[in-house]
mmCIF file of C-alpha atoms in Angstrom:
data_model
loop_
_atom_site.group_PDB
_atom_site.id
_atom_site.type_symbol
_atom_site.label_atom_id
_atom_site.label_comp_id
_atom_site.label_asym_id
_atom_site.label_seq_id
_atom_site.Cartn_x
_atom_site.Cartn_y
_atom_site.Cartn_z
ATOM 1 C CA MET A 1 114.795 132.767 -50.697
ATOM 2 C CA THR A 2 114.816 133.569 -54.546
ATOM 3 C CA SER A 3 115.630 137.421 -55.752
ATOM 4 C CA VAL A 4 113.463 138.670 -57.867
ATOM 5 C CA THR A 5 114.834 141.943 -58.010
ATOM 6 C CA SER A 6 117.867 140.905 -60.152
ATOM 7 C CA SER A 7 115.302 139.348 -62.521
ATOM 8 C CA THR A 8 113.823 142.714 -63.247
ATOM 9 C CA SER A 9 116.749 144.296 -63.901
ATOM 10 C CA SER A 10 118.070 142.207 -66.264
ATOM 11 C CA SER A 11 114.615 142.391 -67.870
ATOM 12 C CA SER A 12 115.186 146.505 -68.152
ATOM 13 C CA SER A 13 118.441 145.555 -69.484
ATOM 14 C CA SER A 14 117.274 143.514 -72.237
ATOM 15 C CA ALA A 15 114.753 145.652 -73.066
ATOM 16 C CA ALA A 16 117.245 148.654 -73.670
ATOM 17 C CA GLY A 17 118.872 146.230 -75.877
ATOM 18 C CA GLY A 18 117.627 147.530 -79.306
ATOM 19 C CA SER A 19 114.713 146.749 -81.633
ATOM 20 C CA SER A 20 114.637 143.130 -80.386
ATOM 21 C CA ALA A 21 113.788 144.018 -76.822
ATOM 22 C CA GLY A 22 109.682 143.783 -77.746
ATOM 23 C CA SER A 23 109.734 140.299 -79.188
ATOM 24 C CA THR A 24 111.893 138.986 -76.343
ATOM 25 C CA ILE A 25 110.047 140.792 -73.474
ATOM 26 C CA VAL A 26 107.019 138.244 -73.463
ATOM 27 C CA SER A 27 109.530 135.189 -72.851
ATOM 28 C CA ASP A 28 111.253 137.460 -69.956
ATOM 29 C CA TYR A 29 107.706 138.691 -68.644
ATOM 30 C CA GLN A 30 107.260 134.493 -68.497
ATOM 31 C CA THR A 31 110.296 134.058 -66.978
ATOM 32 C CA PHE A 32 109.664 136.467 -63.975
ATOM 33 C CA LEU A 33 106.361 135.257 -63.844
ATOM 34 C CA LYS A 34 107.765 131.942 -62.928
ATOM 35 C CA LEU A 35 110.689 133.115 -60.427
ATOM 36 C CA MET A 36 107.934 135.125 -58.630
ATOM 37 C CA THR A 37 105.784 131.705 -58.025
ATOM 38 C CA THR A 38 108.791 130.181 -57.149
ATOM 39 C CA GLN A 39 109.496 132.675 -54.688
ATOM 40 C CA MET A 40 106.054 132.610 -53.168
ATOM 41 C CA GLN A 41 106.480 128.892 -53.049
ATOM 42 C CA ASN A 42 109.523 128.596 -51.194
ATOM 43 C CA GLN A 43 108.955 131.728 -48.938
ATOM 44 C CA ASP A 44 109.784 131.513 -45.246
ATOM 45 C CA PRO A 45 106.297 131.127 -43.883
ATOM 46 C CA THR A 46 107.255 132.678 -40.509
ATOM 47 C CA ASP A 47 108.203 136.025 -42.158
ATOM 48 C CA PRO A 48 106.322 135.829 -45.374
ATOM 49 C CA MET A 49 107.260 138.789 -47.958
ATOM 50 C CA ASP A 50 105.033 141.907 -47.770
ATOM 51 C CA SER A 51 102.311 141.319 -50.641
ATOM 52 C CA SER A 52 103.399 145.070 -51.429
ATOM 53 C CA GLN A 53 106.412 144.046 -53.112
ATOM 54 C CA TYR A 54 104.972 141.660 -55.322
ATOM 55 C CA ALA A 55 102.738 144.711 -56.686
ATOM 56 C CA THR A 56 105.818 146.846 -57.042
ATOM 57 C CA GLN A 57 107.712 144.133 -58.918
ATOM 58 C CA LEU A 58 104.701 143.812 -61.319
ATOM 59 C CA ALA A 59 104.085 147.184 -61.603
ATOM 60 C CA THR A 60 108.064 148.002 -62.497
ATOM 61 C CA PHE A 61 107.999 145.371 -65.041
ATOM 62 C CA SER A 62 104.776 146.496 -66.432
ATOM 63 C CA GLN A 63 106.481 149.695 -66.738
ATOM 64 C CA VAL A 64 109.348 148.357 -68.599
ATOM 65 C CA GLU A 65 107.179 146.533 -71.061
ATOM 66 C CA GLN A 66 105.070 149.421 -72.152
ATOM 67 C CA GLN A 67 108.083 151.701 -72.473
ATOM 68 C CA VAL A 68 109.696 148.843 -75.076
ATOM 69 C CA ARG A 69 106.622 148.946 -76.620
ATOM 70 C CA THR A 70 106.296 152.562 -77.083
ATOM 71 C CA ASN A 71 109.753 153.068 -78.302
ATOM 72 C CA ASP A 72 109.767 150.266 -80.644
ATOM 73 C CA LEU A 73 106.021 152.202 -82.314
ATOM 74 C CA LEU A 74 108.281 155.294 -82.486
ATOM 75 C CA SER A 75 111.129 153.982 -84.524
ATOM 76 C CA SER A 76 108.599 152.770 -87.062
ATOM 77 C CA LEU A 77 106.721 155.926 -87.230
ATOM 78 C CA ASN A 78 110.033 157.684 -87.328
ATOM 79 C CA ALA A 79 110.732 155.316 -90.171
ATOM 80 C CA GLN A 80 107.971 155.650 -92.152
ATOM 81 C CA LEU A 81 107.302 159.249 -91.798
ATOM 82 C CA GLY A 82 110.960 160.531 -92.271
ATOM 83 C CA GLY A 83 113.589 159.171 -90.153
ATOM 84 C CA THR A 84 114.970 157.490 -93.265
ATOM 85 C CA GLY A 85 114.773 160.731 -95.319
ATOM 86 C CA ILE A 86 111.165 160.488 -97.023
ATOM 87 C CA GLY A 87 109.643 163.400 -95.139
ATOM 88 C CA GLN A 88 111.879 165.758 -95.701
ATOM 89 C CA TYR A 89 111.656 165.221 -99.505
ATOM 90 C CA ALA A 90 107.680 165.581 -99.959
ATOM 91 C CA GLY A 91 108.009 169.285 -100.632
ATOM 92 C CA TRP A 92 109.733 168.221 -103.970
ATOM 93 C CA VAL A 93 106.578 166.792 -105.049
ATOM 94 C CA GLY A 94 105.514 169.252 -107.435
ATOM 95 C CA MET A 95 109.207 170.985 -108.182
ATOM 96 C CA GLN A 96 111.223 170.467 -111.469
ATOM 97 C CA ALA A 97 114.287 168.604 -110.595
ATOM 98 C CA LEU A 98 117.506 168.618 -112.909
ATOM 99 C CA ALA A 99 118.354 165.231 -113.646
ATOM 100 C CA ASP A 100 120.004 162.837 -116.243
ATOM 101 C CA THR A 101 116.542 161.133 -117.062
ATOM 102 C CA SER A 102 113.906 161.410 -120.036
ATOM 103 C CA ALA A 103 111.071 163.962 -120.077
ATOM 104 C CA ILE A 104 107.784 164.696 -121.173
ATOM 105 C CA PHE A 105 107.296 167.143 -123.927
ATOM 106 C CA ASP A 106 103.784 168.511 -124.152
ATOM 107 C CA GLY A 107 104.066 169.509 -127.591
ATOM 108 C CA ALA A 108 104.841 172.954 -126.685
ATOM 109 C CA THR A 109 106.416 174.248 -123.598
ATOM 110 C CA PRO A 110 110.041 173.951 -124.140
ATOM 111 C CA LEU A 111 112.251 171.774 -121.979
ATOM 112 C CA THR A 112 115.260 173.331 -120.356
ATOM 113 C CA LEU A 113 118.416 171.234 -120.700
ATOM 114 C CA ALA A 114 121.972 171.145 -119.138
ATOM 115 C CA THR A 115 124.389 171.065 -122.383
ATOM 116 C CA ASP A 116 127.620 171.635 -120.780
ATOM 117 C CA ALA A 117 130.491 170.712 -123.160
ATOM 118 C CA SER A 118 133.435 168.673 -122.292
ATOM 119 C CA SER A 119 136.439 170.831 -121.462
ATOM 120 C CA GLY A 120 138.468 171.693 -124.613
ATOM 121 C CA ALA A 121 135.385 171.341 -126.692
ATOM 122 C CA ASP A 122 134.920 173.537 -129.567
ATOM 123 C CA ALA A 123 131.872 171.860 -131.235
ATOM 124 C CA ALA A 124 128.524 170.333 -129.572
ATOM 125 C CA ILE A 125 126.062 168.381 -130.849
ATOM 126 C CA LEU A 126 122.836 167.710 -129.058
ATOM 127 C CA VAL A 127 121.276 164.092 -129.960
ATOM 128 C CA VAL A 128 117.548 163.705 -129.402
ATOM 129 C CA ARG A 129 115.987 160.162 -128.865
ATOM 130 C CA ASN A 130 112.422 159.219 -128.574
ATOM 131 C CA SER A 131 110.914 156.605 -125.889
ATOM 132 C CA ALA A 132 111.984 153.810 -128.191
ATOM 133 C CA GLY A 133 115.814 155.322 -128.103
ATOM 134 C CA THR A 134 115.300 156.007 -132.025
ATOM 135 C CA VAL A 135 117.214 159.126 -132.925
ATOM 136 C CA VAL A 136 114.518 161.901 -134.065
ATOM 137 C CA ASP A 137 117.240 164.822 -134.384
ATOM 138 C CA GLN A 138 120.735 165.904 -134.299
ATOM 139 C CA ARG A 139 121.487 169.377 -134.022
ATOM 140 C CA ALA A 140 124.691 172.004 -133.432
ATOM 141 C CA VAL A 141 124.373 173.715 -130.019
ATOM 142 C CA SER A 142 126.764 176.449 -128.670
ATOM 143 C CA VAL A 143 129.408 175.326 -126.569
ATOM 144 C CA GLY A 144 129.364 178.393 -124.551
ATOM 145 C CA ASP A 145 126.074 178.082 -123.250
ATOM 146 C CA SER A 146 125.060 175.995 -120.622
ATOM 147 C CA SER A 147 121.669 175.676 -121.055
ATOM 148 C CA PHE A 148 119.531 174.693 -123.937
ATOM 149 C CA ASP A 149 115.383 175.460 -123.985
ATOM 150 C CA TRP A 150 114.702 172.855 -126.797
ATOM 151 C CA ASP A 151 110.907 173.466 -128.289
ATOM 152 C CA GLY A 152 110.504 170.123 -130.264
ATOM 153 C CA MET A 153 111.855 171.699 -133.520
ATOM 154 C CA THR A 154 114.016 169.636 -135.377
ATOM 155 C CA SER A 155 117.115 170.758 -137.493
ATOM 156 C CA ASN A 156 115.067 170.784 -140.698
ATOM 157 C CA GLY A 157 112.393 172.905 -139.375
ATOM 158 C CA LYS A 158 109.764 169.912 -138.193
ATOM 159 C CA ARG A 159 108.210 169.784 -135.117
ATOM 160 C CA LEU A 160 107.947 166.985 -133.492
ATOM 161 C CA GLY A 161 104.906 165.868 -131.293
ATOM 162 C CA SER A 162 104.348 165.231 -127.861
ATOM 163 C CA GLY A 163 106.015 162.081 -125.784
ATOM 164 C CA GLU A 164 109.140 161.133 -123.865
ATOM 165 C CA TYR A 165 112.266 162.145 -125.116
ATOM 166 C CA SER A 166 115.811 161.679 -123.636
ATOM 167 C CA PHE A 167 118.728 163.867 -124.823
ATOM 168 C CA GLN A 168 122.635 163.255 -125.211
ATOM 169 C CA LEU A 169 125.560 165.733 -125.888
ATOM 170 C CA GLN A 170 128.349 164.710 -128.099
ATOM 171 C CA SER A 171 131.267 167.027 -127.604
ATOM 172 C CA PHE A 172 134.130 167.575 -130.465
ATOM 173 C CA SER A 173 137.615 168.689 -130.305
ATOM 174 C CA ASN A 174 139.053 169.858 -133.833
ATOM 175 C CA GLY A 175 136.521 167.452 -135.603
ATOM 176 C CA LYS A 176 137.047 164.480 -133.268
ATOM 177 C CA LEU A 177 134.447 163.506 -131.148
ATOM 178 C CA VAL A 178 135.738 163.316 -127.565
ATOM 179 C CA SER A 179 132.898 162.354 -125.359
ATOM 180 C CA THR A 180 128.997 161.140 -125.667
ATOM 181 C CA ASP A 181 127.309 162.279 -122.270
ATOM 182 C CA ASP A 182 124.003 162.256 -120.891
ATOM 183 C CA VAL A 183 122.162 165.765 -120.740
ATOM 184 C CA ALA A 184 120.299 166.399 -117.629
ATOM 185 C CA VAL A 185 116.712 167.759 -118.168
ATOM 186 C CA TYR A 186 114.381 169.691 -115.803
ATOM 187 C CA THR A 187 111.468 167.263 -114.922
ATOM 188 C CA PRO A 188 108.670 167.681 -112.717
ATOM 189 C CA ILE A 189 108.575 165.333 -109.558
ATOM 190 C CA VAL A 190 105.345 163.406 -109.328
ATOM 191 C CA GLU A 191 105.853 161.460 -106.131
ATOM 192 C CA VAL A 192 108.219 160.610 -103.305
ATOM 193 C CA ARG A 193 108.585 157.161 -102.228
ATOM 194 C CA GLN A 194 110.528 154.361 -100.125
ATOM 195 C CA ASP A 195 112.294 151.236 -101.771
ATOM 196 C CA SER A 196 112.611 148.062 -99.584
ATOM 197 C CA GLY A 197 115.414 149.075 -98.205
ATOM 198 C CA GLY A 198 113.664 152.416 -97.052
ATOM 199 C CA THR A 199 115.897 154.725 -98.985
ATOM 200 C CA PRO A 200 113.823 157.605 -100.737
ATOM 201 C CA ILE A 201 112.959 157.412 -104.088
ATOM 202 C CA LEU A 202 111.726 160.348 -106.744
ATOM 203 C CA VAL A 203 109.102 159.423 -109.560
ATOM 204 C CA THR A 204 109.284 162.041 -112.168
ATOM 205 C CA GLY A 205 106.722 162.810 -114.796
ATOM 206 C CA SER A 206 107.786 160.486 -117.337
ATOM 207 C CA GLY A 207 107.386 157.668 -114.480
ATOM 208 C CA LYS A 208 111.474 157.055 -113.997
ATOM 209 C CA GLU A 209 112.807 156.834 -110.710
ATOM 210 C CA ILE A 210 115.671 158.364 -109.888
ATOM 211 C CA GLY A 211 117.599 158.565 -106.664
ATOM 212 C CA VAL A 212 117.681 161.885 -104.509
ATOM 213 C CA GLU A 213 121.729 161.788 -105.344
ATOM 214 C CA GLU A 214 120.946 162.151 -108.791
ATOM 215 C CA VAL A 215 119.235 165.421 -108.572
ATOM 216 C CA GLN A 216 121.635 168.209 -109.702
ATOM 217 C CA ALA A 217 119.077 171.099 -109.206
ATOM 218 C CA LEU A 218 115.742 172.336 -108.032
ATOM 219 C CA ARG A 219 113.298 174.771 -109.238
ATOM 220 C CA SER A 220 109.524 176.074 -109.020
ATOM 221 C CA GLY A 221 107.321 173.508 -111.045
ATOM 222 C CA SER A 222 105.395 176.251 -112.269
#
């Protein structure tokens, strides 16, 4: 007489195999039913199997199937709501992140820049570019200061209007340019999303997308 128990165990193992179990459980169930039908057709008529055993086997398989579907659902929810990291970064929305990116100047509120000159530099020049990439100002900054509050004023006393700006720092030693580096600026985080691979992406106030690994510091958005 054909044994159904081994089929049930095999189905359980398949269900525990991973994310593919949910898609294979249907074909396993059809196989299980065929085996059970064959068993019923070929059982010893003088010693038939107790119908309660069929019910037990069906209930067992149904439980396994339900557990697989539940696990798949939980995995999906976990991936969407924090399993890949997006949930833990939701609190960053509304805060200001320090990163090598552009920032929006509202025409009045200063932007805080991280102006760390290269080691050994004795002079530094801050280069300011507008959204088109055009240099709109160059001004000397102290090599001893790690930050600079840029208020939109140029070196010749002209105030720049509101808009998107990016910054670079040129470091000099004995009058020779030794490096040109992007300057990190504090900019608000307005959104956290996931890319196609599930990696968390931060969207800044200027609409730029940055990775969480690019953030050098966080501070209150107020």
